[in-house]
Amino acid sequence: MQNTSEIEELVKLISKLPGLGPKSAKRIVLKLINNRDELVKPLAKTLAEVYKNISRCKICGVLKSSAIECSYDNCKVIQRKYNQICVVENIADQWSIENSNIFKGYFHILGGTISSVGHKKEDLLINSLIERVKKDKIDEVILATSATVEGQTTAFYIQDSLSNIDVKITKLAQGLPVGGEIENLDDGTLLSAFKNRSKINSNSS
Ligand SMILES: [Zn+2]
């Protein structure tokens, strides 16, 4: 294939996306080039808008419009709607739980796990979680981190960080397959893990 440098660059970028290798990236690029007006133009526009307008909330980690404060009504709590907060590793986990309709409450997205590559505990939104639990008078913190070593280490660290606060802390049930990542669980497994979550601390009544 005689590629121009723009095309090579595009193939390189697309093959960085999850689930795509160079082969599928080339097929995507070909599809794009053959549909310049229907695909390339709106895609370029939308990407530019997402880049400009969407960011992660620095307090709760959800995706929000950059222009305004947490529009999700997730961490700028004006009127307290919920008394539970569900702590997850990443946005994909939040979406899985939301789609399954298991949980109605606030979310807190850490942005990774403690020992995953490149993540130190300072990078994760743990301090802001502690602040939220205090400020929003949360009754229960549900730790929905993955059943991996990193996920469990992170859950333990959070439990420890909340040990001086009068709040119930629960963890998803062991219905989670060992090594299971939240975003890959089916709704049934997720539901049973939520229902059977267990209390893991003693600093609340
Ligand atoms: Zn927020």
PDB file of C-alpha atoms and ligand atoms in Angstrom:
ATOM      1  CA  MET A   1       0.000   0.000   0.000  1.00  0.00           C
ATOM      2  CA  GLN A   2       1.405   3.352  -1.023  1.00  0.00           C
ATOM      3  CA  ASN A   3       0.425   5.514   1.858  1.00  0.00           C
ATOM      4  CA  THR A   4       0.743   9.196   2.293  1.00  0.00           C
ATOM      5  CA  SER A   5       2.004  10.255   5.677  1.00  0.00           C
ATOM      6  CA  GLU A   6      -1.444  11.506   6.755  1.00  0.00           C
ATOM      7  CA  ILE A   7      -2.954   8.113   6.148  1.00  0.00           C
ATOM      8  CA  GLU A   8      -0.117   6.330   7.897  1.00  0.00           C
ATOM      9  CA  GLU A   9      -0.568   8.632  10.867  1.00  0.00           C
ATOM     10  CA  LEU A  10      -4.320   7.983  10.940  1.00  0.00           C
ATOM     11  CA  VAL A  11      -3.807   4.213  10.793  1.00  0.00           C
ATOM     12  CA  LYS A  12      -1.298   4.501  13.615  1.00  0.00           C
ATOM     13  CA  LEU A  13      -3.731   6.499  15.768  1.00  0.00           C
ATOM     14  CA  ILE A  14      -6.748   4.307  15.114  1.00  0.00           C
ATOM     15  CA  SER A  15      -4.816   1.143  15.877  1.00  0.00           C
ATOM     16  CA  LYS A  16      -4.260   2.536  19.380  1.00  0.00           C
ATOM     17  CA  LEU A  17      -7.988   2.264  20.077  1.00  0.00           C
ATOM     18  CA  PRO A  18      -9.139  -0.679  22.181  1.00  0.00           C
ATOM     19  CA  GLY A  19      -9.809  -3.843  20.226  1.00  0.00           C
ATOM     20  CA  LEU A  20      -8.237  -2.584  17.023  1.00  0.00           C
ATOM     21  CA  GLY A  21      -5.001  -3.685  15.459  1.00  0.00           C
ATOM     22  CA  PRO A  22      -3.252  -2.288  12.353  1.00  0.00           C
ATOM     23  CA  LYS A  23      -5.336  -4.476  10.067  1.00  0.00           C
ATOM     24  CA  SER A  24      -8.722  -3.261  11.287  1.00  0.00           C
ATOM     25  CA  ALA A  25      -7.333   0.276  11.520  1.00  0.00           C
ATOM     26  CA  LYS A  26      -6.517   0.153   7.818  1.00  0.00           C
ATOM     27  CA  ARG A  27     -10.039  -1.048   7.021  1.00  0.00           C
ATOM     28  CA  ILE A  28     -11.506   1.804   9.066  1.00  0.00           C
ATOM     29  CA  VAL A  29      -9.312   4.372   7.355  1.00  0.00           C
ATOM     30  CA  LEU A  30     -10.329   3.037   3.974  1.00  0.00           C
ATOM     31  CA  LYS A  31     -13.987   3.272   4.917  1.00  0.00           C
ATOM     32  CA  LEU A  32     -13.430   6.844   6.107  1.00  0.00           C
ATOM     33  CA  ILE A  33     -11.633   7.899   2.938  1.00  0.00           C
ATOM     34  CA  ASN A  34     -14.370   6.434   0.790  1.00  0.00           C
ATOM     35  CA  ASN A  35     -16.981   8.351   2.773  1.00  0.00           C
ATOM     36  CA  ARG A  36     -15.388  11.738   3.167  1.00  0.00           C
ATOM     37  CA  ASP A  37     -18.551  13.780   3.436  1.00  0.00           C
ATOM     38  CA  GLU A  38     -20.663  11.303   5.387  1.00  0.00           C
ATOM     39  CA  LEU A  39     -17.982  10.226   7.853  1.00  0.00           C
ATOM     40  CA  VAL A  40     -14.731  12.219   7.828  1.00  0.00           C
ATOM     41  CA  LYS A  41     -16.306  15.630   8.019  1.00  0.00           C
ATOM     42  CA  PRO A  42     -18.809  15.013  10.853  1.00  0.00           C
ATOM     43  CA  LEU A  43     -16.270  12.867  12.687  1.00  0.00           C
ATOM     44  CA  ALA A  44     -13.625  15.585  12.579  1.00  0.00           C
ATOM     45  CA  LYS A  45     -16.162  18.129  13.797  1.00  0.00           C
ATOM     46  CA  THR A  46     -17.447  15.929  16.604  1.00  0.00           C
ATOM     47  CA  LEU A  47     -13.951  14.988  17.732  1.00  0.00           C
ATOM     48  CA  ALA A  48     -12.968  18.649  17.878  1.00  0.00           C
ATOM     49  CA  GLU A  49     -16.062  19.423  19.928  1.00  0.00           C
ATOM     50  CA  VAL A  50     -15.454  16.547  22.326  1.00  0.00           C
ATOM     51  CA  TYR A  51     -11.837  17.638  22.728  1.00  0.00           C
ATOM     52  CA  LYS A  52     -12.892  21.188  23.457  1.00  0.00           C
ATOM     53  CA  ASN A  53     -16.031  20.666  25.500  1.00  0.00           C
ATOM     54  CA  ILE A  54     -15.765  17.428  27.414  1.00  0.00           C
ATOM     55  CA  SER A  55     -13.563  16.803  30.390  1.00  0.00           C
ATOM     56  CA  ARG A  56     -13.507  14.752  33.561  1.00  0.00           C
ATOM     57  CA  CYS A  57     -14.775  16.437  36.683  1.00  0.00           C
ATOM     58  CA  LYS A  58     -11.773  16.944  38.951  1.00  0.00           C
ATOM     59  CA  ILE A  59     -13.863  16.108  42.004  1.00  0.00           C
ATOM     60  CA  CYS A  60     -16.009  13.095  41.111  1.00  0.00           C
ATOM     61  CA  GLY A  61     -14.381  11.957  37.863  1.00  0.00           C
ATOM     62  CA  VAL A  62     -17.496  11.806  35.661  1.00  0.00           C
ATOM     63  CA  LEU A  63     -17.466  13.170  32.130  1.00  0.00           C
ATOM     64  CA  LYS A  64     -18.938  16.618  31.971  1.00  0.00           C
ATOM     65  CA  SER A  65     -19.118  19.680  29.808  1.00  0.00           C
ATOM     66  CA  SER A  66     -15.962  21.740  30.375  1.00  0.00           C
ATOM     67  CA  ALA A  67     -17.859  24.992  30.349  1.00  0.00           C
ATOM     68  CA  ILE A  68     -19.915  24.376  33.453  1.00  0.00           C
ATOM     69  CA  GLU A  69     -19.551  22.817  36.843  1.00  0.00           C
ATOM     70  CA  CYS A  70     -20.380  19.149  37.234  1.00  0.00           C
ATOM     71  CA  SER A  71     -23.543  19.148  35.141  1.00  0.00           C
ATOM     72  CA  TYR A  72     -24.206  15.546  35.913  1.00  0.00           C
ATOM     73  CA  ASP A  73     -25.656  16.606  39.232  1.00  0.00           C
ATOM     74  CA  ASN A  74     -23.232  14.151  40.641  1.00  0.00           C
ATOM     75  CA  CYS A  75     -20.861  16.019  42.906  1.00  0.00           C
ATOM     76  CA  LYS A  76     -22.194  19.578  43.035  1.00  0.00           C
ATOM     77  CA  VAL A  77     -24.988  18.421  45.259  1.00  0.00           C
ATOM     78  CA  ILE A  78     -27.432  21.220  45.853  1.00  0.00           C
ATOM     79  CA  GLN A  79     -30.262  19.131  47.091  1.00  0.00           C
ATOM     80  CA  ARG A  80     -29.268  15.753  48.434  1.00  0.00           C
ATOM     81  CA  LYS A  81     -30.969  13.147  46.318  1.00  0.00           C
ATOM     82  CA  TYR A  82     -29.194   9.988  47.353  1.00  0.00           C
ATOM     83  CA  ASN A  83     -27.405   8.676  50.393  1.00  0.00           C
ATOM     84  CA  GLN A  84     -25.181   6.174  48.613  1.00  0.00           C
ATOM     85  CA  ILE A  85     -22.072   6.627  46.577  1.00  0.00           C
ATOM     86  CA  CYS A  86     -20.683   3.958  44.277  1.00  0.00           C
ATOM     87  CA  VAL A  87     -16.917   4.011  43.784  1.00  0.00           C
ATOM     88  CA  VAL A  88     -15.655   2.611  40.480  1.00  0.00           C
ATOM     89  CA  GLU A  89     -12.322   2.529  38.693  1.00  0.00           C
ATOM     90  CA  ASN A  90     -13.248   4.087  35.382  1.00  0.00           C
ATOM     91  CA  ILE A  91     -16.023   5.582  33.304  1.00  0.00           C
ATOM     92  CA  ALA A  92     -16.719   2.303  31.477  1.00  0.00           C
ATOM     93  CA  ASP A  93     -17.562   0.769  34.870  1.00  0.00           C
ATOM     94  CA  GLN A  94     -19.925   3.624  35.654  1.00  0.00           C
ATOM     95  CA  TRP A  95     -21.665   3.134  32.307  1.00  0.00           C
ATOM     96  CA  SER A  96     -22.056  -0.623  32.889  1.00  0.00           C
ATOM     97  CA  ILE A  97     -23.642  -0.063  36.290  1.00  0.00           C
ATOM     98  CA  GLU A  98     -25.857   2.730  34.994  1.00  0.00           C
ATOM     99  CA  ASN A  99     -27.045   0.681  32.030  1.00  0.00           C
ATOM    100  CA  SER A 100     -27.986  -2.208  34.262  1.00  0.00           C
ATOM    101  CA  ASN A 101     -30.240   0.045  36.396  1.00  0.00           C
ATOM    102  CA  ILE A 102     -29.056  -1.695  39.536  1.00  0.00           C
ATOM    103  CA  PHE A 103     -27.938   1.352  41.386  1.00  0.00           C
ATOM    104  CA  LYS A 104     -29.465   4.755  41.933  1.00  0.00           C
ATOM    105  CA  GLY A 105     -27.064   7.042  43.650  1.00  0.00           C
ATOM    106  CA  TYR A 106     -23.957   9.109  43.184  1.00  0.00           C
ATOM    107  CA  PHE A 107     -20.894   7.870  41.374  1.00  0.00           C
ATOM    108  CA  HIS A 108     -17.268   8.428  42.096  1.00  0.00           C
ATOM    109  CA  ILE A 109     -14.782   7.502  39.396  1.00  0.00           C
ATOM    110  CA  LEU A 110     -11.281   7.006  40.705  1.00  0.00           C
ATOM    111  CA  GLY A 111      -9.550   7.072  37.338  1.00  0.00           C
ATOM    112  CA  GLY A 112      -7.671   3.803  37.762  1.00  0.00           C
ATOM    113  CA  THR A 113      -6.325   1.629  40.500  1.00  0.00           C
ATOM    114  CA  ILE A 114      -3.430   2.149  42.852  1.00  0.00           C
ATOM    115  CA  SER A 115      -0.991  -0.302  41.405  1.00  0.00           C
ATOM    116  CA  SER A 116      -2.006  -0.210  37.775  1.00  0.00           C
ATOM    117  CA  VAL A 117       0.679   1.070  35.474  1.00  0.00           C
ATOM    118  CA  GLY A 118       1.387   4.732  35.906  1.00  0.00           C
ATOM    119  CA  HIS A 119      -1.148   5.249  38.662  1.00  0.00           C
ATOM    120  CA  LYS A 120      -0.097   6.272  42.091  1.00  0.00           C
ATOM    121  CA  LYS A 121      -2.673   6.803  44.773  1.00  0.00           C
ATOM    122  CA  GLU A 122      -2.097  10.558  44.506  1.00  0.00           C
ATOM    123  CA  ASP A 123      -3.403  10.422  40.918  1.00  0.00           C
ATOM    124  CA  LEU A 124      -6.692   8.852  41.915  1.00  0.00           C
ATOM    125  CA  LEU A 125      -9.614  10.900  43.163  1.00  0.00           C
ATOM    126  CA  ILE A 126      -9.442   9.507  46.669  1.00  0.00           C
ATOM    127  CA  ASN A 127      -9.099  12.741  48.642  1.00  0.00           C
ATOM    128  CA  SER A 128     -12.110  14.220  46.902  1.00  0.00           C
ATOM    129  CA  LEU A 129     -14.050  11.051  47.702  1.00  0.00           C
ATOM    130  CA  ILE A 130     -13.356  11.567  51.398  1.00  0.00           C
ATOM    131  CA  GLU A 131     -14.507  15.183  51.096  1.00  0.00           C
ATOM    132  CA  ARG A 132     -17.691  14.160  49.304  1.00  0.00           C
ATOM    133  CA  VAL A 133     -18.589  11.511  51.838  1.00  0.00           C
ATOM    134  CA  LYS A 134     -18.317  14.109  54.590  1.00  0.00           C
ATOM    135  CA  LYS A 135     -19.918  17.035  52.786  1.00  0.00           C
ATOM    136  CA  ASP A 136     -22.839  15.206  51.158  1.00  0.00           C
ATOM    137  CA  LYS A 137     -23.663  13.246  54.304  1.00  0.00           C
ATOM    138  CA  ILE A 138     -23.298   9.903  52.589  1.00  0.00           C
ATOM    139  CA  ASP A 139     -24.596   6.864  54.509  1.00  0.00           C
ATOM    140  CA  GLU A 140     -23.028   4.145  52.425  1.00  0.00           C
ATOM    141  CA  VAL A 141     -19.939   3.887  50.261  1.00  0.00           C
ATOM    142  CA  ILE A 142     -20.171   0.958  47.859  1.00  0.00           C
ATOM    143  CA  LEU A 143     -16.756  -0.122  46.642  1.00  0.00           C
ATOM    144  CA  ALA A 144     -17.292  -1.514  43.146  1.00  0.00           C
ATOM    145  CA  THR A 145     -13.693  -2.027  42.171  1.00  0.00           C
ATOM    146  CA  SER A 146     -12.697  -5.043  40.098  1.00  0.00           C
ATOM    147  CA  ALA A 147     -11.930  -8.433  41.611  1.00  0.00           C
ATOM    148  CA  THR A 148      -8.290  -8.038  40.582  1.00  0.00           C
ATOM    149  CA  VAL A 149      -5.315  -7.587  42.893  1.00  0.00           C
ATOM    150  CA  GLU A 150      -5.142  -3.907  41.923  1.00  0.00           C
ATOM    151  CA  GLY A 151      -8.885  -3.405  42.413  1.00  0.00           C
ATOM    152  CA  GLN A 152      -8.858  -5.041  45.809  1.00  0.00           C
ATOM    153  CA  THR A 153      -5.737  -3.163  46.927  1.00  0.00           C
ATOM    154  CA  THR A 154      -7.445   0.059  45.960  1.00  0.00           C
ATOM    155  CA  ALA A 155     -10.634  -0.913  47.820  1.00  0.00           C
ATOM    156  CA  PHE A 156      -8.602  -1.678  50.916  1.00  0.00           C
ATOM    157  CA  TYR A 157      -6.775   1.633  50.704  1.00  0.00           C
ATOM    158  CA  ILE A 158     -10.076   3.527  50.394  1.00  0.00           C
ATOM    159  CA  GLN A 159     -11.578   1.639  53.303  1.00  0.00           C
ATOM    160  CA  ASP A 160      -8.545   2.627  55.349  1.00  0.00           C
ATOM    161  CA  SER A 161      -8.801   6.267  54.221  1.00  0.00           C
ATOM    162  CA  LEU A 162     -12.427   6.409  55.377  1.00  0.00           C
ATOM    163  CA  SER A 163     -11.783   4.756  58.713  1.00  0.00           C
ATOM    164  CA  ASN A 164     -12.309   7.977  60.688  1.00  0.00           C
ATOM    165  CA  ILE A 165     -15.661   8.757  59.128  1.00  0.00           C
ATOM    166  CA  ASP A 166     -18.969   7.426  60.374  1.00  0.00           C
ATOM    167  CA  VAL A 167     -20.095   5.757  57.179  1.00  0.00           C
ATOM    168  CA  LYS A 168     -21.025   2.248  56.182  1.00  0.00           C
ATOM    169  CA  ILE A 169     -18.630   0.770  53.629  1.00  0.00           C
ATOM    170  CA  THR A 170     -19.681  -2.187  51.527  1.00  0.00           C
ATOM    171  CA  LYS A 171     -17.956  -4.190  48.863  1.00  0.00           C
ATOM    172  CA  LEU A 172     -19.494  -6.063  45.951  1.00  0.00           C
ATOM    173  CA  ALA A 173     -20.134  -9.716  46.668  1.00  0.00           C
ATOM    174  CA  GLN A 174     -17.794 -12.464  45.702  1.00  0.00           C
ATOM    175  CA  GLY A 175     -20.150 -13.448  42.893  1.00  0.00           C
ATOM    176  CA  LEU A 176     -17.576 -11.475  40.967  1.00  0.00           C
ATOM    177  CA  PRO A 177     -15.272 -13.855  39.180  1.00  0.00           C
ATOM    178  CA  VAL A 178     -11.720 -13.556  40.415  1.00  0.00           C
ATOM    179  CA  GLY A 179      -9.909 -11.220  38.077  1.00  0.00           C
ATOM    180  CA  GLY A 180     -13.281  -9.917  36.884  1.00  0.00           C
ATOM    181  CA  GLU A 181     -13.423  -6.353  35.684  1.00  0.00           C
ATOM    182  CA  ILE A 182     -16.659  -4.537  36.368  1.00  0.00           C
ATOM    183  CA  GLU A 183     -17.125  -3.300  32.823  1.00  0.00           C
ATOM    184  CA  ASN A 184     -17.064  -6.844  31.449  1.00  0.00           C
ATOM    185  CA  LEU A 185     -19.679  -8.323  33.765  1.00  0.00           C
ATOM    186  CA  ASP A 186     -23.135  -9.185  32.554  1.00  0.00           C
ATOM    187  CA  ASP A 187     -26.086  -7.516  34.257  1.00  0.00           C
ATOM    188  CA  GLY A 188     -27.055 -10.662  36.169  1.00  0.00           C
ATOM    189  CA  THR A 189     -23.656 -11.051  37.786  1.00  0.00           C
ATOM    190  CA  LEU A 190     -23.506  -7.351  38.518  1.00  0.00           C
ATOM    191  CA  LEU A 191     -26.980  -7.408  40.085  1.00  0.00           C
ATOM    192  CA  SER A 192     -26.130 -10.310  42.357  1.00  0.00           C
ATOM    193  CA  ALA A 193     -22.845  -8.673  43.312  1.00  0.00           C
ATOM    194  CA  PHE A 194     -24.691  -5.496  44.311  1.00  0.00           C
ATOM    195  CA  LYS A 195     -27.485  -7.296  46.165  1.00  0.00           C
ATOM    196  CA  ASN A 196     -25.094  -9.434  48.128  1.00  0.00           C
ATOM    197  CA  ARG A 197     -22.560  -6.738  48.888  1.00  0.00           C
ATOM    198  CA  SER A 198     -21.089  -7.052  52.330  1.00  0.00           C
ATOM    199  CA  LYS A 199     -20.202  -4.552  54.982  1.00  0.00           C
ATOM    200  CA  ILE A 200     -16.450  -4.381  55.454  1.00  0.00           C
ATOM    201  CA  ASN A 201     -15.946  -1.769  58.135  1.00  0.00           C
ATOM    202  CA  SER A 202     -17.120  -1.278  61.691  1.00  0.00           C
ATOM    203  CA  ASN A 203     -17.023   2.507  61.968  1.00  0.00           C
ATOM    204  CA  SER A 204     -20.747   3.003  61.507  1.00  0.00           C
ATOM    205  CA  SER A 205     -23.853   1.754  63.192  1.00  0.00           C
TER     206      SER A 205
HETATM  207 ZN    ZN B   1     -18.250  16.150  39.604  1.00  0.00          ZN
END
